[in-house]
PDB file of C-alpha atoms in Angstrom:
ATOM      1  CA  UNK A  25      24.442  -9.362  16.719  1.00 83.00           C
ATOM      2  CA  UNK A  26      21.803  -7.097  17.199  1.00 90.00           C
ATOM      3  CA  UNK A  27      21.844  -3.945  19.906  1.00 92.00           C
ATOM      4  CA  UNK A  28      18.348  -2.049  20.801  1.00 91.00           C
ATOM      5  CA  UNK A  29      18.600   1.815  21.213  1.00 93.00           C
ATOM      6  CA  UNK A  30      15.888   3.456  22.969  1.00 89.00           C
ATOM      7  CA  UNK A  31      17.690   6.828  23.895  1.00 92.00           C
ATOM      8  CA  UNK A  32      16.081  10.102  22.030  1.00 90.00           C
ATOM      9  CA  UNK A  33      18.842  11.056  21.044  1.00 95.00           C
ATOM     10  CA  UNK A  34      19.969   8.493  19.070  1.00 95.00           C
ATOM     11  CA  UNK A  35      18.332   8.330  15.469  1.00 94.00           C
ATOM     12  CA  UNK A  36      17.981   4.706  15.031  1.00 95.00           C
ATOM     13  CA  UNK A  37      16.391   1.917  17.046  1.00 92.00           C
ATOM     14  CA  UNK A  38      18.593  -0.766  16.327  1.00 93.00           C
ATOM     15  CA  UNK A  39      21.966  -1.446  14.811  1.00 94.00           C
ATOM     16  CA  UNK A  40      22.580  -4.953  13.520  1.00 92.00           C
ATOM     17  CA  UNK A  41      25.920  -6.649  13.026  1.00 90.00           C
ATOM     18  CA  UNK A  42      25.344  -9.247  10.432  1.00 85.00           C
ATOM     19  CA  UNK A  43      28.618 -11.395  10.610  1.00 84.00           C
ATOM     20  CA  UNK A  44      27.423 -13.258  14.007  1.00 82.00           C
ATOM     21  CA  UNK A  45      24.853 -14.702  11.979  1.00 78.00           C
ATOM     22  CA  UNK A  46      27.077 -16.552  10.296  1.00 72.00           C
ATOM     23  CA  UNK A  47      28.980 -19.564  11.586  1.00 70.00           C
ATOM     24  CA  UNK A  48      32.570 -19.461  11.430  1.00 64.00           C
ATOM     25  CA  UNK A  49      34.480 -16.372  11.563  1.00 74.00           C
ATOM     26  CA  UNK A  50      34.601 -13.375   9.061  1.00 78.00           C
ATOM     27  CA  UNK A  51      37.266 -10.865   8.706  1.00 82.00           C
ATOM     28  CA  UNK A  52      34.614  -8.200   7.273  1.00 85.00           C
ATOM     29  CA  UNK A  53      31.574  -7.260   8.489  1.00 86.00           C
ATOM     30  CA  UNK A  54      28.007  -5.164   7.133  1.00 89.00           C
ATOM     31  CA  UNK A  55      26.313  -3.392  10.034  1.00 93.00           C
ATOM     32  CA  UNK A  56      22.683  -2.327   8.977  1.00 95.00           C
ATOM     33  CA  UNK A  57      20.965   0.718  11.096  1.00 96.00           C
ATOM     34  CA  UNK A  58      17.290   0.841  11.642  1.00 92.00           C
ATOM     35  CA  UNK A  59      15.592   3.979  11.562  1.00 92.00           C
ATOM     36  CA  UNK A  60      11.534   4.029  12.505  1.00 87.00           C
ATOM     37  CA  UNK A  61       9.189   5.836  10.325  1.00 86.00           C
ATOM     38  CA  UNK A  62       5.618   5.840  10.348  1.00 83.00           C
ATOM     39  CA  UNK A  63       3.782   3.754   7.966  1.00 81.00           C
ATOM     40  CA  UNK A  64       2.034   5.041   4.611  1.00 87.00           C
ATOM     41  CA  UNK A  65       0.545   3.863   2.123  1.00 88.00           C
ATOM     42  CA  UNK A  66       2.723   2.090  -0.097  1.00 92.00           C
ATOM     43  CA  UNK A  67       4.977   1.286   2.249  1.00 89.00           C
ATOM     44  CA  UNK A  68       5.783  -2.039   3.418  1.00 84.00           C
ATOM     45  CA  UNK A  69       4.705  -2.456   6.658  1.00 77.00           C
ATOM     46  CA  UNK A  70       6.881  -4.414   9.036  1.00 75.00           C
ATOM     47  CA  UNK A  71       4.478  -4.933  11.959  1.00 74.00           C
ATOM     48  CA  UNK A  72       0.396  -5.270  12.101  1.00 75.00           C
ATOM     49  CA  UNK A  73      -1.208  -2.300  10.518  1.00 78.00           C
ATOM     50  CA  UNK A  74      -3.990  -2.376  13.513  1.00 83.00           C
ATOM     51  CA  UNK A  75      -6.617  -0.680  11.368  1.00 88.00           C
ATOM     52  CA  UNK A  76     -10.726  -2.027  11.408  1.00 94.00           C
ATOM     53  CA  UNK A  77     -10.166  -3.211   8.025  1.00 94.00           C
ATOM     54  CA  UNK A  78      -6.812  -5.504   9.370  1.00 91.00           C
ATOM     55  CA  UNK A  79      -8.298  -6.741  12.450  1.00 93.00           C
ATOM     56  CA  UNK A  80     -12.161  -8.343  11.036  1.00 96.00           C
ATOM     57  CA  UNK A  81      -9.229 -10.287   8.595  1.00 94.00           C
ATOM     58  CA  UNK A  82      -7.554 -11.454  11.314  1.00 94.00           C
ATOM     59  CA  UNK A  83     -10.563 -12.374  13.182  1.00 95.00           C
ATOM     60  CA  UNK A  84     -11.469 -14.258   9.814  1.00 96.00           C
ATOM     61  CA  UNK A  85      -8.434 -15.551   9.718  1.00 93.00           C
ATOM     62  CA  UNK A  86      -8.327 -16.718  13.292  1.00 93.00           C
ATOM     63  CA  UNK A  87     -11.819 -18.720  12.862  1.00 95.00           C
ATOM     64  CA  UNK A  88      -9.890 -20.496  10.296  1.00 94.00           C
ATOM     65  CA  UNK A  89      -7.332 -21.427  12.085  1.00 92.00           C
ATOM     66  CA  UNK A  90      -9.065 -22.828  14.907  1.00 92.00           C
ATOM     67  CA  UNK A  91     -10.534 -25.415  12.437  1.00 94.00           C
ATOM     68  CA  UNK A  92      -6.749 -26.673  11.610  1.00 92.00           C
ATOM     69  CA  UNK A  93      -5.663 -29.763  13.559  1.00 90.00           C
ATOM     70  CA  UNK A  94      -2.378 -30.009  15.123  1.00 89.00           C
ATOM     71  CA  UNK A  95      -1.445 -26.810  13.747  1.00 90.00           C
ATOM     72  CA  UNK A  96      -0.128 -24.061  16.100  1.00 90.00           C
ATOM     73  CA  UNK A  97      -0.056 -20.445  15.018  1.00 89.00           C
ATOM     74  CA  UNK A  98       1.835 -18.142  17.068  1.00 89.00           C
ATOM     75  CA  UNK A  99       4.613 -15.142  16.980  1.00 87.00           C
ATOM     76  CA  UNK A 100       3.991 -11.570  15.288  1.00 84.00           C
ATOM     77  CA  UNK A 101       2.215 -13.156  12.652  1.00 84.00           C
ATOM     78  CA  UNK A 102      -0.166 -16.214  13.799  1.00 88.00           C
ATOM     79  CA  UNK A 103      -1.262 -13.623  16.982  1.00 89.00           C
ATOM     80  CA  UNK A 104      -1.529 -10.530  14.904  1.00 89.00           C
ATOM     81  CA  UNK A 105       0.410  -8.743  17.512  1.00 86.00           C
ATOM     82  CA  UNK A 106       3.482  -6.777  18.123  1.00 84.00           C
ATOM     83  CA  UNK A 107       5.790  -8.594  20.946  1.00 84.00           C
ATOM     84  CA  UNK A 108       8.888  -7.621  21.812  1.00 85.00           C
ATOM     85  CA  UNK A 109      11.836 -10.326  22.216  1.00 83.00           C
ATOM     86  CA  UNK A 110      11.284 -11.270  25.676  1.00 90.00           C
ATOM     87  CA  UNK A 111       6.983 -11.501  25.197  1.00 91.00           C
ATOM     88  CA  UNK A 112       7.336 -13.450  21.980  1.00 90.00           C
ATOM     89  CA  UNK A 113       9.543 -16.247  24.205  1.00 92.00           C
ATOM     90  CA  UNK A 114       7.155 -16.072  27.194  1.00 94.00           C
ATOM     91  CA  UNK A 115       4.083 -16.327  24.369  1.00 93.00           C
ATOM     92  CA  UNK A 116       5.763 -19.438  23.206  1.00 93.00           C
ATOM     93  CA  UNK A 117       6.545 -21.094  26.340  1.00 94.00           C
ATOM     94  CA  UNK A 118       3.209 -20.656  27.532  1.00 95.00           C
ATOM     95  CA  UNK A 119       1.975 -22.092  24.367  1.00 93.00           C
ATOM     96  CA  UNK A 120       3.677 -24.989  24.693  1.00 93.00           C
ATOM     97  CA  UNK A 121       2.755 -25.896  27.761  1.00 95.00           C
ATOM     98  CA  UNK A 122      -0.466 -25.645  27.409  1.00 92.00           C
ATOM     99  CA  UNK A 123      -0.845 -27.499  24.233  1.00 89.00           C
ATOM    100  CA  UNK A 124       1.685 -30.214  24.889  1.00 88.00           C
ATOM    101  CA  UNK A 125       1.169 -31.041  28.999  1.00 83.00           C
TER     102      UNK A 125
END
């Protein structure tokens, strides 16, 4: 469903092929293309903005959290933190062995 392209001289970093999202089977298909562009204002970003102003939130944030019982924040979004694939499922696994041993 989804195919990473890392070359430099191809001008997107990742095609997606939506149908094998889907159970069943499809005789169409929609194939989006990513392109990266660097954030500005206005823009919605899709990954931490790691600015001064960002990270004293998440710190705030993070105290919060800490005060929550048997809540677990993790991921792009509870850590703040760009992972790829393979980091985000290591992350987790370590996560859950620590917290449920």
């Amino acid at each position: 469903a989804v195919v990473n392209y890392t070359e430099r001289e191809v001008p997107y970093t990742r095609i997606i092929e939506h149908k094998h999202f889907e159970f069943g089977k499809q005789e169409k298909t929609v194939i989006s293309k990513e392109y990266s562009s660097e954030w500005k204002v206005g823009m919605e970003p899709y990954y931490p903005v790691n600015n001064e102003q960002n990270n004293k939130l998440f710190e705030e944030y993070k105290k919060l959290a800490e005060q929550e019982k048997n809540v677990i924040f993790g991921g792009r979004l509870g850590n703040y933190k760009y992972y790829d694939m393979d980091k985000v499922i290591e992350a987790a696994l370590e996560t859950v062995e620590k917290e449920l041993a």
